[in-house]
mmCIF file of C-alpha atoms in Angstrom:
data_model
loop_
_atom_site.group_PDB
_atom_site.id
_atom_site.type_symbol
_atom_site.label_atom_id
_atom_site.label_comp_id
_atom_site.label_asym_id
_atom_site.label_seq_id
_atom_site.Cartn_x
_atom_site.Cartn_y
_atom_site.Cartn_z
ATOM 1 C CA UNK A 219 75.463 124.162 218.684
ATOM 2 C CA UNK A 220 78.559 122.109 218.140
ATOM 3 C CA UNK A 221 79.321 119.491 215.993
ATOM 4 C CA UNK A 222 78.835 116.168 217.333
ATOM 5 C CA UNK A 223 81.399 113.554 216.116
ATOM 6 C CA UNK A 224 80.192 110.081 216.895
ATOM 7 C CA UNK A 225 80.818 106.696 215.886
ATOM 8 C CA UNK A 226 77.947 104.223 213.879
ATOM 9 C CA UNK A 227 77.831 102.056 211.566
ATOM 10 C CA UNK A 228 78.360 104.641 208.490
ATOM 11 C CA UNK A 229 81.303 107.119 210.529
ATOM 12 C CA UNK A 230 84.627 105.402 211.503
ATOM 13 C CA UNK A 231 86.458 106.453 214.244
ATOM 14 C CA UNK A 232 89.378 107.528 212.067
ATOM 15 C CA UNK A 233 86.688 109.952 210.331
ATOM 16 C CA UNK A 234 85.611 111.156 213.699
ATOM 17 C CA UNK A 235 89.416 111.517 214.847
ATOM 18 C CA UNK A 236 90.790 113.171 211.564
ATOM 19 C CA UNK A 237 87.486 115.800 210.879
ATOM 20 C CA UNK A 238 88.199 116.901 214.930
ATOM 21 C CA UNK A 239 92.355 117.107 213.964
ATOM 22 C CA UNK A 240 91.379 119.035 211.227
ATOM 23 C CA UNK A 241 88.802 121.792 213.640
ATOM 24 C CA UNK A 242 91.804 121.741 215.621
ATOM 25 C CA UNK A 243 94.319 122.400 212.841
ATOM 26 C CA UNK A 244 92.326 125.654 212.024
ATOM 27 C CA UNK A 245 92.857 126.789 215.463
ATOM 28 C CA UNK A 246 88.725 125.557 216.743
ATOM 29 C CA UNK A 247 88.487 124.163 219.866
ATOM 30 C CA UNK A 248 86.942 120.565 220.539
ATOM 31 C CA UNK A 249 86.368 118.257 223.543
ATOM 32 C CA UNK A 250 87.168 114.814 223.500
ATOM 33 C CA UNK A 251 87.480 112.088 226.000
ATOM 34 C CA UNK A 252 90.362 111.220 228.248
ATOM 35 C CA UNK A 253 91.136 107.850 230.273
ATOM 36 C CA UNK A 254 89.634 110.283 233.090
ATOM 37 C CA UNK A 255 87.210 112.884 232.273
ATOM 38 C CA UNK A 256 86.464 114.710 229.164
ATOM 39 C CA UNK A 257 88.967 117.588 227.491
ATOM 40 C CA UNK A 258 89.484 120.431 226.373
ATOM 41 C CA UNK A 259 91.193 120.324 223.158
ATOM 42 C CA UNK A 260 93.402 123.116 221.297
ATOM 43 C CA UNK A 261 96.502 123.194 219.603
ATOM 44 C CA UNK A 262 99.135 124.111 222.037
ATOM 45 C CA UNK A 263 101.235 125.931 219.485
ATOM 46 C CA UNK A 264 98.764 128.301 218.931
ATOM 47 C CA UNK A 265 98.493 131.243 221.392
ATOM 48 C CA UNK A 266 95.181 132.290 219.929
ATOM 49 C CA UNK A 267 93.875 128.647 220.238
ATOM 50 C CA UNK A 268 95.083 128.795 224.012
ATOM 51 C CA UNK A 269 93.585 132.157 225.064
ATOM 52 C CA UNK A 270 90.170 131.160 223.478
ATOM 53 C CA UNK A 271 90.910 127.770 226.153
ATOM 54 C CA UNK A 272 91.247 130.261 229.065
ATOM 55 C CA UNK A 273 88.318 132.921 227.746
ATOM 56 C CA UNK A 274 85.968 129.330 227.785
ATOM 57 C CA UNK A 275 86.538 128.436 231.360
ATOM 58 C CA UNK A 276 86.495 131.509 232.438
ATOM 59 C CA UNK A 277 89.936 130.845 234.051
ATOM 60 C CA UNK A 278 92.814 133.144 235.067
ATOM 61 C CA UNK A 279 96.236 133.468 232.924
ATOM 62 C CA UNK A 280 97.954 132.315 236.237
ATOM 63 C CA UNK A 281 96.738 128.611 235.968
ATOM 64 C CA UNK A 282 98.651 126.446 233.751
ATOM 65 C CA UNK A 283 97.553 124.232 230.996
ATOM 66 C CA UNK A 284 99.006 120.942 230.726
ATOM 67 C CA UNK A 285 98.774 118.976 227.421
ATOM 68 C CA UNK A 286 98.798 115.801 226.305
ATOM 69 C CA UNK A 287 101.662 114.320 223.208
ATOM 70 C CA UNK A 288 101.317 111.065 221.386
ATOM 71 C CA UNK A 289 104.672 110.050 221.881
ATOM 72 C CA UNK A 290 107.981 110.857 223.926
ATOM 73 C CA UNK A 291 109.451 112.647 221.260
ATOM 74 C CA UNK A 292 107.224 115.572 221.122
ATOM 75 C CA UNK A 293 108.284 116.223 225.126
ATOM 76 C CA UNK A 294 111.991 117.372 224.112
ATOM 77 C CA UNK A 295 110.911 120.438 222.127
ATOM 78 C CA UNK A 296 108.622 121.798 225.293
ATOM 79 C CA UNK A 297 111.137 121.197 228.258
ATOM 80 C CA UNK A 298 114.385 122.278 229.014
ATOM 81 C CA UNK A 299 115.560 119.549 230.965
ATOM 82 C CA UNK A 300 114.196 115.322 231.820
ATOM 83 C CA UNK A 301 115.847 114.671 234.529
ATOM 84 C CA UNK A 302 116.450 111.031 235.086
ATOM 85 C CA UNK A 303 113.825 110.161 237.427
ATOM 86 C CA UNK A 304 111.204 111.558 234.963
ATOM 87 C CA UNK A 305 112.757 108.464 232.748
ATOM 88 C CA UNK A 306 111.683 105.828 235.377
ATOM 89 C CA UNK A 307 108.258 107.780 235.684
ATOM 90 C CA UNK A 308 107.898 107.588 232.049
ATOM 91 C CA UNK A 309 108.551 104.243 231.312
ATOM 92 C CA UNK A 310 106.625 102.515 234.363
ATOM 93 C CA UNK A 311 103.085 104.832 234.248
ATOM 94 C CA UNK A 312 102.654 106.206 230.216
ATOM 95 C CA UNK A 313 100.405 106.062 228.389
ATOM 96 C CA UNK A 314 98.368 106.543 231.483
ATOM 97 C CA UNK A 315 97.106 109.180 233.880
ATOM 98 C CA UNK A 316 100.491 110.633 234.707
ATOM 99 C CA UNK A 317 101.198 114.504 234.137
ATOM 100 C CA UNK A 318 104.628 115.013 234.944
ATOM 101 C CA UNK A 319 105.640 118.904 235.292
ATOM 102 C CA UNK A 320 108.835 119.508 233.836
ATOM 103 C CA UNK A 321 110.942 122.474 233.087
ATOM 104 C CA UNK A 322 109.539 124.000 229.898
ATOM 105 C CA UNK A 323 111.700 124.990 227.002
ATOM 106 C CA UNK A 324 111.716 128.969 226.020
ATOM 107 C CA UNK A 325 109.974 127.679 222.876
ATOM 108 C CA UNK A 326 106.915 126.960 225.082
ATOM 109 C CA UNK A 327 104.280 129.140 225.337
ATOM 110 C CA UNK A 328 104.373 131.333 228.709
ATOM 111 C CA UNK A 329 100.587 130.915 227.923
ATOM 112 C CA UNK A 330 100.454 127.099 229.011
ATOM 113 C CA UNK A 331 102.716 127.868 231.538
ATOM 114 C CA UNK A 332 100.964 130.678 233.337
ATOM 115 C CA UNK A 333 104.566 132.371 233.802
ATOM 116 C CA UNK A 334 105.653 129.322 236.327
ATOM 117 C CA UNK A 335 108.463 127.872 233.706
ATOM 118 C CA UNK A 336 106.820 124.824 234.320
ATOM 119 C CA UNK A 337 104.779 122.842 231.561
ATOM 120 C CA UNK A 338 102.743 119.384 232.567
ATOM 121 C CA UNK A 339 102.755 116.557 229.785
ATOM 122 C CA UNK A 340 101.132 113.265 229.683
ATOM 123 C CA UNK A 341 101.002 110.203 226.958
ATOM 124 C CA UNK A 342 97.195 109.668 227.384
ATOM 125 C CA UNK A 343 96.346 105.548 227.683
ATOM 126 C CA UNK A 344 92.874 106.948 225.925
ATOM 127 C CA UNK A 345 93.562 105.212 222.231
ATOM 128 C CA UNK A 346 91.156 108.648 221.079
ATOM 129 C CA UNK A 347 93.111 111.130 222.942
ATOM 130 C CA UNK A 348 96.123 109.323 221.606
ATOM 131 C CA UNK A 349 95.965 109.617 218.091
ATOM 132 C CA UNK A 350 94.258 112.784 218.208
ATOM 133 C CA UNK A 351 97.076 114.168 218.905
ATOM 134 C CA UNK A 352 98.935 112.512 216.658
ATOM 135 C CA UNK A 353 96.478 113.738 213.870
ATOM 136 C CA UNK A 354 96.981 116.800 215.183
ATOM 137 C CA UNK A 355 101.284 116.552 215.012
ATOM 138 C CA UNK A 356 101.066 118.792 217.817
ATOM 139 C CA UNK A 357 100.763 118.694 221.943
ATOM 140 C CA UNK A 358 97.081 118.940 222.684
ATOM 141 C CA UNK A 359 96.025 120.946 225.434
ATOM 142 C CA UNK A 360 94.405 118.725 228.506
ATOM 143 C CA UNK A 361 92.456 120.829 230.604
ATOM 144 C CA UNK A 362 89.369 119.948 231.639
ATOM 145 C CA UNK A 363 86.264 119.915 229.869
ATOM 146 C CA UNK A 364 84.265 122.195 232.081
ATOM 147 C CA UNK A 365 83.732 125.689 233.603
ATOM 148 C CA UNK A 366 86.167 126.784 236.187
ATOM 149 C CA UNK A 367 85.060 125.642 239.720
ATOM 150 C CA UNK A 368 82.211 123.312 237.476
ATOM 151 C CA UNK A 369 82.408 119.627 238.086
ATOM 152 C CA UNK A 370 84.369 117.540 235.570
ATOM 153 C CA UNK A 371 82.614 115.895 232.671
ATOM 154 C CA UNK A 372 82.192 111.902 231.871
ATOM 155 C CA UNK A 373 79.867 112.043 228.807
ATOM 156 C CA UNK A 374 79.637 113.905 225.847
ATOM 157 C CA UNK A 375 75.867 115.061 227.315
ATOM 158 C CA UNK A 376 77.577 116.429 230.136
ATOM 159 C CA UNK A 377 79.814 118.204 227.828
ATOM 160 C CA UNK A 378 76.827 120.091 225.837
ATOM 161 C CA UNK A 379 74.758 120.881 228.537
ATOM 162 C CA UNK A 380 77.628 122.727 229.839
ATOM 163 C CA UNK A 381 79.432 124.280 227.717
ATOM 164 C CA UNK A 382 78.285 122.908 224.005
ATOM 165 C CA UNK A 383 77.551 126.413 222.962
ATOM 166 C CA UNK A 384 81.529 127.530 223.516
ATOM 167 C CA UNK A 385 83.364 124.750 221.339
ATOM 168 C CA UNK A 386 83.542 124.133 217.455
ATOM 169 C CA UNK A 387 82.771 120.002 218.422
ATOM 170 C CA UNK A 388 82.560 117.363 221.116
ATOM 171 C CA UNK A 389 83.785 114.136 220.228
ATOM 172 C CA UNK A 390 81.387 111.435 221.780
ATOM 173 C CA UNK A 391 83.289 108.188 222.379
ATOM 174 C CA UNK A 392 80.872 106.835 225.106
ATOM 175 C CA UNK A 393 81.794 107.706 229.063
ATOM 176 C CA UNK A 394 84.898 107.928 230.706
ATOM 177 C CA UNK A 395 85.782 106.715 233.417
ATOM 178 C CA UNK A 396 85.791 109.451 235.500
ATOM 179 C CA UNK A 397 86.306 109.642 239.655
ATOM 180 C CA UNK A 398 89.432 110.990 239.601
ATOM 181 C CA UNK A 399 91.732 113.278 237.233
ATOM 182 C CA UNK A 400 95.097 112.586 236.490
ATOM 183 C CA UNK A 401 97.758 112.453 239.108
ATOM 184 C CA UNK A 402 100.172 115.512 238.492
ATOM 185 C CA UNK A 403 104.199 114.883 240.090
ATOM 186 C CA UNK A 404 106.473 117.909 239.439
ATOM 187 C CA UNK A 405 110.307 116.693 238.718
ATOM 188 C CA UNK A 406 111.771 120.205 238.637
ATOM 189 C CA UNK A 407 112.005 119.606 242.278
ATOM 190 C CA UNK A 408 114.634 116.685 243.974
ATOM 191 C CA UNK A 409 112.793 114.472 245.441
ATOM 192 C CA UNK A 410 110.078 114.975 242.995
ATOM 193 C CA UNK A 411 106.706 116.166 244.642
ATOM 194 C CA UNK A 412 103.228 114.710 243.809
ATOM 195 C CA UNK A 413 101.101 118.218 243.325
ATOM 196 C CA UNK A 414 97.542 115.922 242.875
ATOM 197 C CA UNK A 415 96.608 112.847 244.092
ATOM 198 C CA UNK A 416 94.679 111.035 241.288
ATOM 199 C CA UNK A 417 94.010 108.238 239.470
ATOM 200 C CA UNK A 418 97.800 106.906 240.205
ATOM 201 C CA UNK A 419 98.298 106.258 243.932
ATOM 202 C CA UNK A 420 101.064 107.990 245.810
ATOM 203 C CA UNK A 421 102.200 104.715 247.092
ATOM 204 C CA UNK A 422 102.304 103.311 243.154
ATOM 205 C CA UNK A 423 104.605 105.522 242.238
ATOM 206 C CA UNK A 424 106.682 105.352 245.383
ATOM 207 C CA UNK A 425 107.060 101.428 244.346
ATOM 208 C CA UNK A 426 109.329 103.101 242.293
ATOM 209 C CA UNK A 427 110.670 106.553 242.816
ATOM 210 C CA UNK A 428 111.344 108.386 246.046
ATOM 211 C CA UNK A 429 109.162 111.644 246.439
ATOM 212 C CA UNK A 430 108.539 114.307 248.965
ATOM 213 C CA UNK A 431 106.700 114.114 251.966
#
């Protein structure tokens, strides 16, 4: 059974926050809650942390894993380029439920990138998410909290029922807010081109950037 890290009246959330950085500091794997649905977290430095992410979900090497930094200077050290449109993305929609796909540095992990050269980041608005990843000092990987093809998860129940017995701990924070996931726009490509719709309309972010049809 995992660990459950909760909040009451005797455990702070910064206890809660730092025992899961620390799990994920010696390479465990937690969930934790998102401004969408519910994580999976690992440090994204870690290849053996990542491939125990993919052997989880039972996913494929060939689907990325996008993760999530605490502030914009842990993006320059995992892309190889921000092109200046990714600038006005950045400013206007993080934190929030943004994952922009940039051009990953050769210090990224072909691992997160599933061998596209691509690598999808987002600020999370979720103040948990946030400075987890801060505890952390490292990206933290945002996949989803679930079995491939398995609905998404808004609780921490949701969480255990499905896949308790495959993580070190689940953070329970309350629900999410679940409905949609993040929207994911790719800037490698000119006009940048929304990938999936989510919880940021296509027509918000045309407000402010041209993309492709």
């Amino acid at each position: 059974m995992p660990e459950i890290l909760k909040v009451d009246t005797n455990i702070s959330e910064e206890f809660v926050l730092s025992r899961a950085a620390d799990i994920l500091a010696a390479g465990g794997i937690i969930a934790y809650p998102t401004e969408t649905f519910y994580g999976l977290g690992a440090d994204a430095t870690s290849e053996k942390a990542i491939r125990k992410i993919y052997d989880l979900k039972g996913r494929k090497f060939h689907n990325p894993i996008s993760v999530i930094i605490d502030n914009e200077e842990k993006l320059y050290p995992l892309v190889s380029e921000v092109p200046a449109v990714s600038l006005i993305l950045m400013k206007t929609f993080w934190p929030g439920p943004l994952t922009i796909v940039f051009r990953a540095s050769d210090k990224t992990s072909p691992l997160l990138t599933a061998q596209t050269g691509k690598i999808g980041i987002r600020i999370s608005s979720h103040r948990g998410a946030m400075v987890l990843a801060q505890k952390l000092g490292h990206p933290l990987t945002a996949t989803s909290a679930n079995l491939s093809g398995a609905p998404e998860c808004s609780t921490a129940t949701e969480v255990a029922n499905q896949i308790g017995d495959k993580v070190a701990a689940i953070i329970d924070l309350g629900k999410t807010a679940g409905g949609r996931g993040s929207t994911i726009i790719d800037v490698t490509s000119d006009p940048p081109q929304i990938l999936r719709e989510g919880v940021i309309s296509r027509t918000s972010i045309q407000n402010h950037v041209a993309i492709k049809d």
